[in-house]
Amino acid sequence: MSSNVATKPVAKPEAGKVQHILISQPRPKSEKSPYFDLEKKHGVTLDFETLIMLEPISGKDFRRQKISIPTYSGVIFTSRNAIDHFFRTCEEMKINVSQDTKYFCITEAVALYLQKFILYRKRKVFYGTDGSNKSLLDVINKHKENLNFLYVCSENQQDNEIISWLKQHDCSFDLAFMYRTKSNDIKKSLGNKKFDVLCFFTPSGVKSWFDNFPDFKQQEVVIGTFGDNTKEAAIKAGLKPQIVAPLPKTPSMITALDQFLAGSGTK
């Protein structure tokens, strides 16, 4: 691996001891975060580093997409970032979203985030059971009749599986690009830190890692991925994910890490 950051080879989980883990998300603001409980439980060190930055697409530029938000009866969200930028755009363009709009979210956590912007109980909100694309699409399939969908996503990152499904099932839909992702320069902030485990949460995060460290080789470093698209991006980049979420028994990265560490000889 090039640059200042080094990855320390680790023994196989059943025989070795994981010490340093990179969580490619912002550090939790609350000290009561389950991540910190994980540190104490397994005696590991977690480093938090944001691999990507989001750049909003202005209302002026959004208008060029010729999308009339009030005409859509269903909105698809695969992240809380998408929700933030959807309502930011609506506010900037002074658009009132209909009370009858249905929202389809990738997870319950994303769905609950809607409470920041809407009266949750008065809206129709649906979400997948396990955080997978399949569970989200199963929910959409039950309600797709007579709905016109707006899929809110990044200009340079869309979920091809969702798009393909909408096309194959003759759904009326459009993509709404309300933000774009850019790689953060993390080389200086990580310095010479060594990691036994790297946890990725988005395809853009995987891309950012290789933008920063183009010569990175996984070797014995353990890779964790959250979401089908992130796992696919990691595999395409030549990585072999060993910690995968969400799954029925590991619905979050925290539970997936907990399960992995419990069997890796960290205690």
Short mmCIF file of C-alpha atoms in Angstrom, two decimals:
data_model
loop_
_atom_site.label_atom_id
_atom_site.label_comp_id
_atom_site.label_asym_id
_atom_site.label_seq_id
_atom_site.Cartn_x
_atom_site.Cartn_y
_atom_site.Cartn_z
CA MET A 1 0.00 0.00 0.00
CA SER A 2 1.36 3.42 -0.92
CA SER A 3 1.31 6.64 1.15
CA ASN A 4 1.80 7.03 4.87
CA VAL A 5 -0.93 4.62 5.99
CA ALA A 6 0.04 1.04 6.64
CA THR A 7 -2.19 -1.96 7.14
CA LYS A 8 -0.90 -4.50 9.59
CA PRO A 9 -1.36 -8.12 8.55
CA VAL A 10 -3.45 -10.06 11.04
CA ALA A 11 -3.62 -13.75 11.71
CA LYS A 12 -6.74 -15.67 10.90
CA PRO A 13 -9.61 -14.51 13.14
CA GLU A 14 -9.81 -17.76 15.07
CA ALA A 15 -6.16 -17.58 16.02
CA GLY A 16 -5.28 -13.90 16.08
CA LYS A 17 -6.14 -10.77 17.96
CA VAL A 18 -7.75 -7.77 16.27
CA GLN A 19 -6.63 -4.47 17.78
CA HIS A 20 -7.29 -1.54 15.44
CA ILE A 21 -10.44 -1.02 13.38
CA LEU A 22 -11.27 1.77 10.96
CA ILE A 23 -14.93 2.83 10.87
CA SER A 24 -15.37 4.96 7.76
CA GLN A 25 -18.01 7.21 9.30
CA PRO A 26 -17.96 10.34 11.48
CA ARG A 27 -17.19 9.77 15.15
CA PRO A 28 -20.46 9.45 17.13
CA LYS A 29 -21.32 12.58 19.06
CA SER A 30 -22.70 10.64 22.01
CA GLU A 31 -20.34 8.75 24.26
CA LYS A 32 -23.20 6.29 24.77
CA SER A 33 -22.83 5.03 21.20
CA PRO A 34 -22.82 1.22 20.90
CA TYR A 35 -19.49 1.58 19.08
CA PHE A 36 -17.84 2.60 22.33
CA ASP A 37 -19.46 -0.32 24.14
CA LEU A 38 -17.91 -2.51 21.47
CA GLU A 39 -14.47 -1.05 22.21
CA LYS A 40 -14.76 -1.82 25.91
CA LYS A 41 -16.24 -5.27 25.43
CA HIS A 42 -13.54 -6.53 23.08
CA GLY A 43 -10.58 -4.35 24.07
CA VAL A 44 -10.15 -2.91 20.58
CA THR A 45 -9.46 0.61 19.29
CA LEU A 46 -11.89 2.17 16.82
CA ASP A 47 -10.81 5.03 14.58
CA PHE A 48 -13.52 7.05 12.82
CA GLU A 49 -12.73 8.67 9.50
CA THR A 50 -15.10 10.14 6.91
CA LEU A 51 -13.99 8.94 3.49
CA ILE A 52 -16.39 11.03 1.42
CA MET A 53 -17.93 14.48 1.37
CA LEU A 54 -21.31 15.37 -0.05
CA GLU A 55 -21.75 18.38 -2.28
CA PRO A 56 -25.31 19.67 -2.64
CA ILE A 57 -26.76 20.34 -6.06
CA SER A 58 -28.42 23.74 -5.91
CA GLY A 59 -32.09 24.26 -6.63
CA LYS A 60 -31.09 26.26 -9.68
CA ASP A 61 -29.09 23.37 -11.09
CA PHE A 62 -31.74 20.85 -10.05
CA ARG A 63 -34.32 22.68 -12.17
CA ARG A 64 -32.30 21.71 -15.25
CA GLN A 65 -33.34 18.11 -14.62
CA LYS A 66 -36.91 19.21 -15.40
CA ILE A 67 -38.37 17.25 -12.50
CA SER A 68 -41.56 18.47 -10.85
CA ILE A 69 -41.39 17.00 -7.33
CA PRO A 70 -45.13 17.45 -6.49
CA THR A 71 -46.08 15.15 -9.40
CA TYR A 72 -44.52 12.09 -7.76
CA SER A 73 -46.61 9.97 -5.42
CA GLY A 74 -43.78 7.77 -4.13
CA VAL A 75 -40.24 8.70 -3.07
CA ILE A 76 -37.42 6.17 -2.63
CA PHE A 77 -34.66 6.81 -0.08
CA THR A 78 -31.62 4.57 0.41
CA SER A 79 -29.87 6.82 2.94
CA ARG A 80 -30.42 9.61 5.43
CA ASN A 81 -28.28 11.82 3.21
CA ALA A 82 -30.85 11.44 0.45
CA ILE A 83 -33.58 12.55 2.88
CA ASP A 84 -31.56 15.59 3.95
CA HIS A 85 -31.01 16.74 0.38
CA PHE A 86 -34.58 16.01 -0.72
CA PHE A 87 -36.08 18.30 1.89
CA ARG A 88 -33.27 20.84 1.45
CA THR A 89 -34.13 21.02 -2.24
CA CYS A 90 -37.85 21.29 -1.51
CA GLU A 91 -37.21 24.15 0.93
CA GLU A 92 -34.88 25.94 -1.45
CA MET A 93 -37.40 25.66 -4.29
CA LYS A 94 -40.33 26.42 -1.94
CA ILE A 95 -42.07 23.14 -2.77
CA ASN A 96 -44.74 21.69 -0.52
CA VAL A 97 -44.79 17.90 -0.57
CA SER A 98 -48.24 16.34 -0.64
CA GLN A 99 -49.60 14.79 2.57
CA ASP A 100 -50.42 11.69 0.49
CA THR A 101 -46.85 11.06 -0.65
CA LYS A 102 -45.58 7.56 0.16
CA TYR A 103 -41.97 7.06 1.27
CA PHE A 104 -40.01 3.86 0.68
CA CYS A 105 -36.84 3.49 2.74
CA ILE A 106 -34.02 0.95 2.72
CA THR A 107 -34.10 0.43 6.51
CA GLU A 108 -36.24 1.29 9.49
CA ALA A 109 -33.49 3.64 10.73
CA VAL A 110 -33.69 5.62 7.50
CA ALA A 111 -37.49 5.63 7.71
CA LEU A 112 -37.43 6.94 11.28
CA TYR A 113 -35.11 9.74 10.19
CA LEU A 114 -38.08 11.16 8.25
CA GLN A 115 -39.44 12.33 11.62
CA LYS A 116 -36.96 15.18 11.38
CA PHE A 117 -38.93 16.59 8.45
CA ILE A 118 -42.48 15.25 8.53
CA LEU A 119 -45.23 14.24 10.92
CA TYR A 120 -44.35 10.57 10.71
CA ARG A 121 -47.69 9.11 11.75
CA LYS A 122 -49.61 11.18 9.25
CA ARG A 123 -47.54 10.00 6.32
CA LYS A 124 -47.29 6.65 4.65
CA VAL A 125 -43.82 5.28 5.29
CA PHE A 126 -42.56 1.83 4.27
CA TYR A 127 -39.21 0.13 4.74
CA GLY A 128 -37.46 -3.16 4.11
CA THR A 129 -37.29 -5.76 6.85
CA ASP A 130 -33.55 -6.44 6.82
CA GLY A 131 -31.85 -3.54 5.03
CA SER A 132 -31.34 -5.43 1.78
CA ASN A 133 -32.38 -4.26 -1.67
CA LYS A 134 -34.61 -7.32 -1.96
CA SER A 135 -36.64 -6.46 1.12
CA LEU A 136 -37.05 -2.86 -0.05
CA LEU A 137 -38.12 -3.97 -3.52
CA ASP A 138 -40.58 -6.47 -2.00
CA VAL A 139 -42.24 -3.57 -0.19
CA ILE A 140 -42.28 -1.40 -3.31
CA ASN A 141 -43.78 -4.28 -5.28
CA LYS A 142 -46.77 -4.39 -2.93
CA HIS A 143 -47.57 -0.72 -3.47
CA LYS A 144 -46.28 0.07 -6.96
CA GLU A 145 -49.67 0.17 -8.68
CA ASN A 146 -50.63 3.71 -9.75
CA LEU A 147 -47.53 5.20 -8.12
CA ASN A 148 -45.06 7.47 -9.86
CA PHE A 149 -41.68 7.06 -8.13
CA LEU A 150 -38.89 9.54 -7.55
CA TYR A 151 -35.59 7.87 -6.63
CA VAL A 152 -33.44 10.43 -4.79
CA CYS A 153 -29.75 9.67 -5.26
CA SER A 154 -26.27 11.01 -5.83
CA GLU A 155 -25.35 12.33 -9.25
CA ASN A 156 -22.42 9.89 -9.40
CA GLN A 157 -23.79 6.98 -7.37
CA GLN A 158 -27.04 5.19 -8.01
CA ASP A 159 -28.17 1.72 -7.08
CA ASN A 160 -28.24 -0.18 -10.37
CA GLU A 161 -30.15 -3.09 -8.85
CA ILE A 162 -33.01 -0.80 -7.82
CA ILE A 163 -33.03 0.95 -11.18
CA SER A 164 -33.04 -2.36 -13.08
CA TRP A 165 -35.89 -3.67 -10.95
CA LEU A 166 -38.01 -0.57 -11.53
CA LYS A 167 -37.48 -0.90 -15.27
CA GLN A 168 -38.17 -4.63 -15.36
CA HIS A 169 -41.42 -4.17 -13.45
CA ASP A 170 -42.62 -1.35 -15.68
CA CYS A 171 -42.69 1.18 -12.85
CA SER A 172 -43.10 4.85 -13.61
CA PHE A 173 -40.00 6.50 -12.12
CA ASP A 174 -37.32 9.14 -12.49
CA LEU A 175 -33.95 9.72 -10.86
CA ALA A 176 -33.52 12.91 -8.88
CA PHE A 177 -29.90 14.00 -8.53
CA MET A 178 -29.79 16.30 -5.50
CA TYR A 179 -26.16 15.86 -4.37
CA ARG A 180 -22.86 14.39 -5.50
CA THR A 181 -20.12 12.55 -3.64
CA LYS A 182 -16.43 13.41 -3.57
CA SER A 183 -13.50 11.58 -2.04
CA ASN A 184 -11.90 13.07 1.06
CA ASP A 185 -8.13 13.35 1.28
CA ILE A 186 -7.47 11.14 4.30
CA LYS A 187 -3.77 10.44 3.88
CA LYS A 188 -2.59 13.09 6.35
CA SER A 189 -5.28 12.46 8.95
CA LEU A 190 -4.59 8.73 9.09
CA GLY A 191 -0.83 9.20 9.18
CA ASN A 192 1.01 5.97 9.94
CA LYS A 193 -1.88 4.24 11.68
CA LYS A 194 -2.19 0.52 11.13
CA PHE A 195 -5.53 -1.24 10.82
CA ASP A 196 -6.53 -4.85 11.22
CA VAL A 197 -10.09 -4.22 9.98
CA LEU A 198 -11.49 -1.70 7.47
CA CYS A 199 -15.26 -1.10 7.52
CA PHE A 200 -16.92 0.46 4.48
CA PHE A 201 -20.50 1.73 4.34
CA THR A 202 -20.90 3.03 0.78
CA PRO A 203 -19.49 2.31 -2.68
CA SER A 204 -18.14 5.87 -2.64
CA GLY A 205 -16.22 5.02 0.52
CA VAL A 206 -14.53 2.12 -1.25
CA LYS A 207 -13.70 4.39 -4.16
CA SER A 208 -12.29 7.03 -1.84
CA TRP A 209 -10.02 4.49 -0.16
CA PHE A 210 -8.47 3.54 -3.50
CA ASP A 211 -8.35 7.19 -4.60
CA ASN A 212 -6.18 7.80 -1.55
CA PHE A 213 -4.28 4.52 -1.64
CA PRO A 214 -4.32 3.21 -5.22
CA ASP A 215 -1.73 0.51 -4.48
CA PHE A 216 -3.57 -0.95 -1.49
CA LYS A 217 -3.53 -4.73 -1.23
CA GLN A 218 -5.82 -6.47 1.23
CA GLN A 219 -3.46 -9.29 2.18
CA GLU A 220 -4.61 -10.33 5.68
CA VAL A 221 -6.56 -7.16 6.45
CA VAL A 222 -10.19 -7.96 7.24
CA ILE A 223 -12.78 -6.05 5.19
CA GLY A 224 -16.25 -5.20 6.48
CA THR A 225 -19.06 -3.92 4.24
CA PHE A 226 -22.54 -2.60 4.91
CA GLY A 227 -25.13 -2.98 2.16
CA ASP A 228 -25.30 -4.97 -1.05
CA ASN A 229 -23.88 -2.18 -3.17
CA THR A 230 -20.92 -1.60 -0.88
CA LYS A 231 -20.11 -5.30 -0.87
CA GLU A 232 -20.32 -5.40 -4.66
CA ALA A 233 -18.07 -2.33 -4.96
CA ALA A 234 -15.54 -3.91 -2.62
CA ILE A 235 -15.47 -7.14 -4.62
CA LYS A 236 -15.07 -5.22 -7.89
CA ALA A 237 -12.14 -3.40 -6.31
CA GLY A 238 -10.46 -6.73 -5.63
CA LEU A 239 -11.35 -7.02 -1.94
CA LYS A 240 -12.82 -10.00 -0.14
CA PRO A 241 -15.37 -8.91 2.50
CA GLN A 242 -15.38 -11.10 5.61
CA ILE A 243 -17.68 -9.00 7.79
CA VAL A 244 -21.01 -8.41 6.04
CA ALA A 245 -24.15 -6.55 7.10
CA PRO A 246 -27.06 -6.25 7.10
CA LEU A 247 -28.04 -9.90 7.43
CA PRO A 248 -30.82 -11.44 9.54
CA LYS A 249 -28.41 -12.17 12.41
CA THR A 250 -26.29 -9.05 11.87
CA PRO A 251 -28.65 -6.18 11.01
CA SER A 252 -25.99 -3.52 11.69
CA MET A 253 -22.25 -3.12 11.34
CA ILE A 254 -22.03 -3.05 15.12
CA THR A 255 -23.66 -6.46 15.52
CA ALA A 256 -21.57 -7.85 12.64
CA LEU A 257 -18.37 -6.59 14.26
CA ASP A 258 -19.44 -7.90 17.65
CA GLN A 259 -20.02 -11.35 16.21
CA PHE A 260 -16.73 -11.30 14.34
CA LEU A 261 -14.71 -10.11 17.32
CA ALA A 262 -16.31 -12.68 19.59
CA GLY A 263 -14.80 -15.38 17.43
CA SER A 264 -11.45 -13.72 16.66
CA GLY A 265 -9.73 -14.18 19.97
CA THR A 266 -9.82 -10.52 20.98
CA LYS A 267 -10.56 -11.32 24.62
#
